[in-house]
XYZ file of C-alpha atoms in Angstrom:
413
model
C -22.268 82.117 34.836
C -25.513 83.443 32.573
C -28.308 81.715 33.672
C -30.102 83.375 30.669
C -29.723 84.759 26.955
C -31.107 88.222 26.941
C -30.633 91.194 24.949
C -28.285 93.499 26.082
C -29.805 96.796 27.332
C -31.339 99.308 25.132
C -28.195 102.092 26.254
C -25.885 99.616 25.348
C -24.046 100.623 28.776
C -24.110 97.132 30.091
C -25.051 93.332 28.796
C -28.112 92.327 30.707
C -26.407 89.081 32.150
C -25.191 88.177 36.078
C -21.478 89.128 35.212
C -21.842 92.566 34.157
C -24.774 93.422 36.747
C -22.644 92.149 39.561
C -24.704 89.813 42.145
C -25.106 90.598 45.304
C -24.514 86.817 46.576
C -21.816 84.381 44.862
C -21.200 81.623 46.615
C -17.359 80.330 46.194
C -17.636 77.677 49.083
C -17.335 74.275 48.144
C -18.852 71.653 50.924
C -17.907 68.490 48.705
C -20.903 67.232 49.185
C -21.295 64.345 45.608
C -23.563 61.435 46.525
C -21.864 59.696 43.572
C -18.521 60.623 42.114
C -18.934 62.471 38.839
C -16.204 63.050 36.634
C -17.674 65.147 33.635
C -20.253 65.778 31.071
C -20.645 62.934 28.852
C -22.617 64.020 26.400
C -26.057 66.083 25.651
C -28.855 63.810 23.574
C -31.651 65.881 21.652
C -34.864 63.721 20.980
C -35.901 64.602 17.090
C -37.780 63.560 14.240
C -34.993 63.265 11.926
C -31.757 62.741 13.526
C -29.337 62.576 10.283
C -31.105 66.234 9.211
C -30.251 67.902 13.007
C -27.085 66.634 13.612
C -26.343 67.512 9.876
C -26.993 71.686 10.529
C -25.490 71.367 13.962
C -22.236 69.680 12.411
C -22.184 72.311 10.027
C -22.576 75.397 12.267
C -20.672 74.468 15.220
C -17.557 72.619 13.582
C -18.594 69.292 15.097
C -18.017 66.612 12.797
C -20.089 62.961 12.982
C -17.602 60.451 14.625
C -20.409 57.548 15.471
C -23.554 56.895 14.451
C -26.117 53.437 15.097
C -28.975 53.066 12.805
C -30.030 50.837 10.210
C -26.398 50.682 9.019
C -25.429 49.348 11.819
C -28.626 46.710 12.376
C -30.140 49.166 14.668
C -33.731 48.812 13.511
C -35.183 50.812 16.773
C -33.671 54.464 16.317
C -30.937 55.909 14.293
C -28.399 57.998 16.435
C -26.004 60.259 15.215
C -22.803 61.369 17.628
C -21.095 64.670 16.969
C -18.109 65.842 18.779
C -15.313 68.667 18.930
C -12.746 68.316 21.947
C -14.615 66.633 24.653
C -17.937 67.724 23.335
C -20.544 65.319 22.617
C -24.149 66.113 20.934
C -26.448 63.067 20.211
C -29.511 63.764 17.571
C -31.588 60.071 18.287
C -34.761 59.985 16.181
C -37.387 56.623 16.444
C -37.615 54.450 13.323
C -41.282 52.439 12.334
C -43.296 50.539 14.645
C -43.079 46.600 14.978
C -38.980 46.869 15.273
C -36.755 44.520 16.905
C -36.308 46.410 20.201
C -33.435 43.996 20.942
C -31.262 46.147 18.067
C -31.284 49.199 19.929
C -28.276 51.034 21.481
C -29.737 53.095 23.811
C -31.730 50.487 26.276
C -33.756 53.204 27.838
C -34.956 54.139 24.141
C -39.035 54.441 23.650
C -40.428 55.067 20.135
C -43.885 55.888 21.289
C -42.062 58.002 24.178
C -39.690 60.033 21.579
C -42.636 60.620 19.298
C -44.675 62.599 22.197
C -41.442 64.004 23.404
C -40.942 66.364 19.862
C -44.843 66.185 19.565
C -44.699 68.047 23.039
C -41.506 70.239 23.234
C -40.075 69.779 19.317
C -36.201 69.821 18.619
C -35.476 69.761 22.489
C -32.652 68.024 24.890
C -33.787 64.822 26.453
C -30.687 63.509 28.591
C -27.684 65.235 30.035
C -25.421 62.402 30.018
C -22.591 62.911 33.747
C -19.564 60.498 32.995
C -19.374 58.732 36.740
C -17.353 56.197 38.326
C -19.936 53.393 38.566
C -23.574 54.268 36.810
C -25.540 51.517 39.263
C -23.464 53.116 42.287
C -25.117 56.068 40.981
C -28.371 55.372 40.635
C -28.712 53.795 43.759
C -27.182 56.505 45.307
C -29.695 59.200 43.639
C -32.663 57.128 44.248
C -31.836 56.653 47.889
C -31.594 60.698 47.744
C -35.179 61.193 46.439
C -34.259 60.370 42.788
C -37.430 59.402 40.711
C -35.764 56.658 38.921
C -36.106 56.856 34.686
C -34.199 53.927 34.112
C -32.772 51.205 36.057
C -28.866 50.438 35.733
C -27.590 48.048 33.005
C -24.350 46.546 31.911
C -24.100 47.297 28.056
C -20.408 45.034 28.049
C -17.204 46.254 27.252
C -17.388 47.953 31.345
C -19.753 50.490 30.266
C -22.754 51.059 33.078
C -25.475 52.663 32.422
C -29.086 54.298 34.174
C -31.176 57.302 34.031
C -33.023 59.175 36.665
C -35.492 62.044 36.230
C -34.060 65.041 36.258
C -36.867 67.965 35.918
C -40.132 68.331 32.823
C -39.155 65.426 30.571
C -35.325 65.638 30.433
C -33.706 62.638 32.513
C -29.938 62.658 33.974
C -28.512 59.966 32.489
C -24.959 58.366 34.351
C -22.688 56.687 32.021
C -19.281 54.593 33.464
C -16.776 53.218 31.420
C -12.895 52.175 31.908
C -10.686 54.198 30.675
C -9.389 53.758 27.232
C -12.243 52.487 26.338
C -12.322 50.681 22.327
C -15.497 51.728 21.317
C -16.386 54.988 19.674
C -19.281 56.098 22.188
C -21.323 53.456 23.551
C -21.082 49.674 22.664
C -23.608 49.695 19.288
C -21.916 52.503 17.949
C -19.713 52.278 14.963
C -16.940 55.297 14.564
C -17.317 57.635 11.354
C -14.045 58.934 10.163
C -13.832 62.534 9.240
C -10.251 63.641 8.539
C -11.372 66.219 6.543
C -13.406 68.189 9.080
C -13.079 71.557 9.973
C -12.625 72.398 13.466
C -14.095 75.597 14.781
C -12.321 75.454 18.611
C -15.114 74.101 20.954
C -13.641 72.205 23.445
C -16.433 71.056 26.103
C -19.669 71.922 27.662
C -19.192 74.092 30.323
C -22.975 74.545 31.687
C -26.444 73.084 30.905
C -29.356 75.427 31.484
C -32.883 74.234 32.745
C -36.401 76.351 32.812
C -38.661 75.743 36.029
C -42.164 76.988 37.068
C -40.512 77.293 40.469
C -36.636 77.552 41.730
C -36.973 76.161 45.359
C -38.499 72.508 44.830
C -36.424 71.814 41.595
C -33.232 73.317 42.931
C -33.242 71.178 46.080
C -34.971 68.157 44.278
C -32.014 68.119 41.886
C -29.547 69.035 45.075
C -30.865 66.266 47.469
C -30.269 63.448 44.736
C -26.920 64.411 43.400
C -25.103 66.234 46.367
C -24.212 69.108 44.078
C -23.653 72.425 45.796
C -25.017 75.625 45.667
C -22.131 77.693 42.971
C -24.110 80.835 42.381
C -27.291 82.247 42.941
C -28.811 85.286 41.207
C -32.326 86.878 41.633
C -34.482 88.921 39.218
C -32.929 92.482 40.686
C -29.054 91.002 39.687
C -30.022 89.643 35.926
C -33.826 91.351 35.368
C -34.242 94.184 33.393
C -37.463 96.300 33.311
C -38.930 94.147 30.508
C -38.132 90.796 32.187
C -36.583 88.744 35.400
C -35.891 85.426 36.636
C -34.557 84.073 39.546
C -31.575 81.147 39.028
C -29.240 78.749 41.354
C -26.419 77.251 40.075
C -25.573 73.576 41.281
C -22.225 72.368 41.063
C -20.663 68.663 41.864
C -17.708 68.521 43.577
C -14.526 69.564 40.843
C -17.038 72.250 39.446
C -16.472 70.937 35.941
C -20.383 70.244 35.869
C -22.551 72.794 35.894
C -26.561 73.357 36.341
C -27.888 76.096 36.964
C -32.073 76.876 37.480
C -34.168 79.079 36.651
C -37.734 80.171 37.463
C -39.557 82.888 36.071
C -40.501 86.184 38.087
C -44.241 87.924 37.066
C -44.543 91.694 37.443
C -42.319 92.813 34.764
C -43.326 95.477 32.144
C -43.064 92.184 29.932
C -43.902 88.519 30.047
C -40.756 86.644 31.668
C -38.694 85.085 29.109
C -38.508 82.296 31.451
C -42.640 82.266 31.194
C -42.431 82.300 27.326
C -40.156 79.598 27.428
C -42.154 77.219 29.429
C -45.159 77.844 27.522
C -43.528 77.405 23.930
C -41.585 74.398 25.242
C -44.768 72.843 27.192
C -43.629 72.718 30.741
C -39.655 72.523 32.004
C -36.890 71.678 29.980
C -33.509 72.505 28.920
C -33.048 76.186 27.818
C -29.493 76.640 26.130
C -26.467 74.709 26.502
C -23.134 76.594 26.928
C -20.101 75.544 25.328
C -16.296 76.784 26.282
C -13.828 77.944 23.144
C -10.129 77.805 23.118
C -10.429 80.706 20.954
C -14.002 82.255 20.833
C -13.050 84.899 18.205
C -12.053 82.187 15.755
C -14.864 79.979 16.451
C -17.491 82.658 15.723
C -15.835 84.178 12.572
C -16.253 80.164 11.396
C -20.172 80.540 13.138
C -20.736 83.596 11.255
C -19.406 83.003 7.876
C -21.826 79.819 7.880
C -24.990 81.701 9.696
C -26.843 82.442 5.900
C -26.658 79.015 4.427
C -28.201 77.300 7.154
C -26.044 77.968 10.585
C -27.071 79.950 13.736
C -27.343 83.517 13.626
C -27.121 85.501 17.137
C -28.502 87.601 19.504
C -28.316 91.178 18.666
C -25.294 92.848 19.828
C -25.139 95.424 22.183
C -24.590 99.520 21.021
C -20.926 100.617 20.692
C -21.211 102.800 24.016
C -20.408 99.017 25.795
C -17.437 98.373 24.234
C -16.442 101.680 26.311
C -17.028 99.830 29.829
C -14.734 96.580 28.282
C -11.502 98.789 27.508
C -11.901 99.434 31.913
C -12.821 96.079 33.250
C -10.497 94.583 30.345
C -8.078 96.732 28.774
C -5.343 95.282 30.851
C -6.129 91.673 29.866
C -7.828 92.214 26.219
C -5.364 93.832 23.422
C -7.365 96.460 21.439
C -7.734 94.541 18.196
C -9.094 91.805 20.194
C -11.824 94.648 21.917
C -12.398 95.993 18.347
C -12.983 92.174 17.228
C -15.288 91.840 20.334
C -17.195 94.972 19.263
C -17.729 93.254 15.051
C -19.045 90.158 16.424
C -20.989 91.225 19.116
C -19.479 89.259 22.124
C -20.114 90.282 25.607
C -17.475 90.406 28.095
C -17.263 90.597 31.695
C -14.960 90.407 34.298
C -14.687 88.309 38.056
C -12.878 86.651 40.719
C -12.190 83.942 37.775
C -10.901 86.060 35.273
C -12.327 87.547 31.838
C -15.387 86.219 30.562
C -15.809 86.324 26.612
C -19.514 84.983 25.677
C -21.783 85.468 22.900
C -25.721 83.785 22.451
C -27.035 82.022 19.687
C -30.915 82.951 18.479
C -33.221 79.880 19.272
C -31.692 76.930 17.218
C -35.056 75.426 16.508
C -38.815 76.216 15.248
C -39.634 77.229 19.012
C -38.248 80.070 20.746
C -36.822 77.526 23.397
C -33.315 76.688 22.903
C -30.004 78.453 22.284
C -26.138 78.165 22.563
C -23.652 79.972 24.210
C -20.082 80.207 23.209
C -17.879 81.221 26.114
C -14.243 81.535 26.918
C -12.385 82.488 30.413
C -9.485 84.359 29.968
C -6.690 85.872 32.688
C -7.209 82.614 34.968
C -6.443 78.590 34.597
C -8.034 76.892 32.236
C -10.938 74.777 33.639
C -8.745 71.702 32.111
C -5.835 72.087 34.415
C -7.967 73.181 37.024
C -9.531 69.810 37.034
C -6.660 67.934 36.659
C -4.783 70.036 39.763
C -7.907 69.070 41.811
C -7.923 65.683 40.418
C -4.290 65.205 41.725
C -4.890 67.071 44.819
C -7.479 64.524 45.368
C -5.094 61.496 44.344
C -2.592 63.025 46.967
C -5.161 63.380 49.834
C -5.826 59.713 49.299
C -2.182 58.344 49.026
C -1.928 60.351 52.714
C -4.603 59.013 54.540
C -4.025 55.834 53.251
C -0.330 55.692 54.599
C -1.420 57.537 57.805
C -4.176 54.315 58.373
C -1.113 51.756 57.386
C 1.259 53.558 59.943
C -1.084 53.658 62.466
């Protein structure tokens, strides 16, 4: 679990990242502690100036193809939103139309013109809501608030069962709860109209696996976020485990209960020979915010020879790679589980790999996807272990089983 992009070290021995520096403290326990039940990422909404021009270069460089969109097209005189997805992945580029619009047309009810405007003023291209899919969005809220949630947005019924509220999460960004039946007829959120793209090209990303925020300081934010939601403490690393002489950071990783959404933290530690990264970051972005967003492959290989063939007219290029001495250390943490040509293809696109308790870890870092040096992806793919997917759905019927139990155990009794 990076908390971080960083360049790999300077030897090329080892990949500056928690994996390959081994932590001195992972925590595996799980105390099932959700305040709300969450189900999964939703989606990820970036506040912008133009919305059709972002989602257009992120469409193009991450396979993602539009599949809704509400704007003026669709009588939405208030913003026009554009919905990209691939798998279960969900990116939303929202951008604020004129003044003196009919604020009765828009599709996102917590939406503020003058708000979004000072929002890319402040941080530019930047992530404003990390949308949690959960079982009842005013349950939610409540729930959060009564935690010490500052609330953003109070819950609303949009129709169609869809539930909807926003509390602040940390800087700017608010977490935003979304519930909806499911098979649900509506493209994304009632307002949206489906785009059909049968022609797309799909690159293999599947779903977000982790979204990373930037803090002046770990402690309050970690347990702000923790008291509200429930989540647990996954992973914790400190400036010795993922530092390097030039620059540390300290970072916790909060999970909710399945582990399918991830948060992690960090703060930035002074002393280094240089500035913290996590320093430059909250000065270029203007105070805390989200710093990259990682999304899981079914085949990371094939996704970033699609990346890289688009990265010179107008993709994302990456983070330098590290020297060929690290491809050494792979072939003996995972020679048995990586084939050669798939090493040598690690080595020509410049993906990092690491090894844990949870298998084999293929991941590779965007540079900053924007003006600012503020936000990046990750690509990432776990290999040797069960797929997240079926993980989820063993612990969702697990959970179903548990239930059907107790319930006959309170009917016998």
């Amino acid at each position: 679990m990076p908390p971080t992009p960083t360049t790999p070290a300077a030897t090329g021995a080892a990949a500056v990242t928690p994996e390959h520096a081994r932590p001195r403290r992972m925590v595996r326990f799980n105390p099932r502690s959700d305040r709300f039940h969450t189900l999964a990422f939703h989606h990820v909404e970036f506040w912008c100036a133009d919305a059709a021009s972002a989602a257009g270069r992120f469409a193009f460089a991450l396979g993602a193809p539009l599949a809704a969109r509400s704007d003026l097209s669709t009588g939405n005189s208030v913003h026009a939103s554009q919905l990209l997805r691939s798998g279960n992945l969900a990116f939303l580029f929202t951008a604020p139309y004129a003044n003196g619009c009919d604020a009765a047309t828009a599709s996102l009810p917590s939406f503020s013109a003058d708000a979004a405007r000072q929002f890319s003023a402040d941080h530019g291209l930047a992530v404003r809501s990390i949308a949690l899919r959960v079982a009842d969005a005013a349950e939610a809220f409540r729930a959060s608030v009564d935690g010490g949630a500052r609330p953003a947005f109070s819950p609303v019924d949009l129709g169609r069962g869809f539930g909807f509220a926003e509390v602040e999460l940390y800087g700017d960004v608010v977490l935003r709860f979304v519930s909806h039946p499911d098979g649900r007829d509506v493209p994304f959120l009632p307002g949206f109209e489906g785009v059909s793209n049968p022609d797309a090209v799909d690159y293999g990303l599947t779903r977000f696996d982790h979204v990373v925020g930037n803090v002046p300081e770990l402690a309050p934010a970690a347990a702000y976020v923790a008291g509200f939601t429930g989540f647990h403490e996954f992973a914790e690393f400190t400036t010795e485990d993922v530092g390097t002489a030039e620059s540390g950071l300290n970072s916790m990783v909060l999970a909710n209960n399945s582990e399918g959404v991830l948060l992690p933290l960090n703060e930035p530690v002074h002393g280094t020979k240089r500035r913290s990264q996590i320093q430059t970051f909250l000065e270029h972005h203007g105070g805390s915010g989200v710093q990259h967003i990682a999304v899981a492959s079914s085949d990371v290989l094939r996704t970033l020879r699609e990346m890289r063939a688009r990265s010179a007219m107008g993709g994302f290029d990456f983070l330098p790679p590290p020297l060929p001495k690290y491809y050494e250390g792979v072939r003996r943490i995972a020679g048995d589980v990586l084939s050669e040509a798939q090493i040598k293809e690690c080595q020509e696109l410049g993906v990092l790999v690491d090894r844990d308790d949870q298998g084999v870890l293929l991941q590779i870092f965007t540079k900053p996807v924007g003006d600012r040096p503020t936000l990046f992806l990750e690509m990432i793919q776990r290999i040797g272990c069960m797929e997240k997917d079926e993980l989820f759905k063993s612990i969702e019927d697990y959970e179903k089983s548990l239930e059907a139990k107790q319930s006959a155990a309170v009917q016998g009794s």
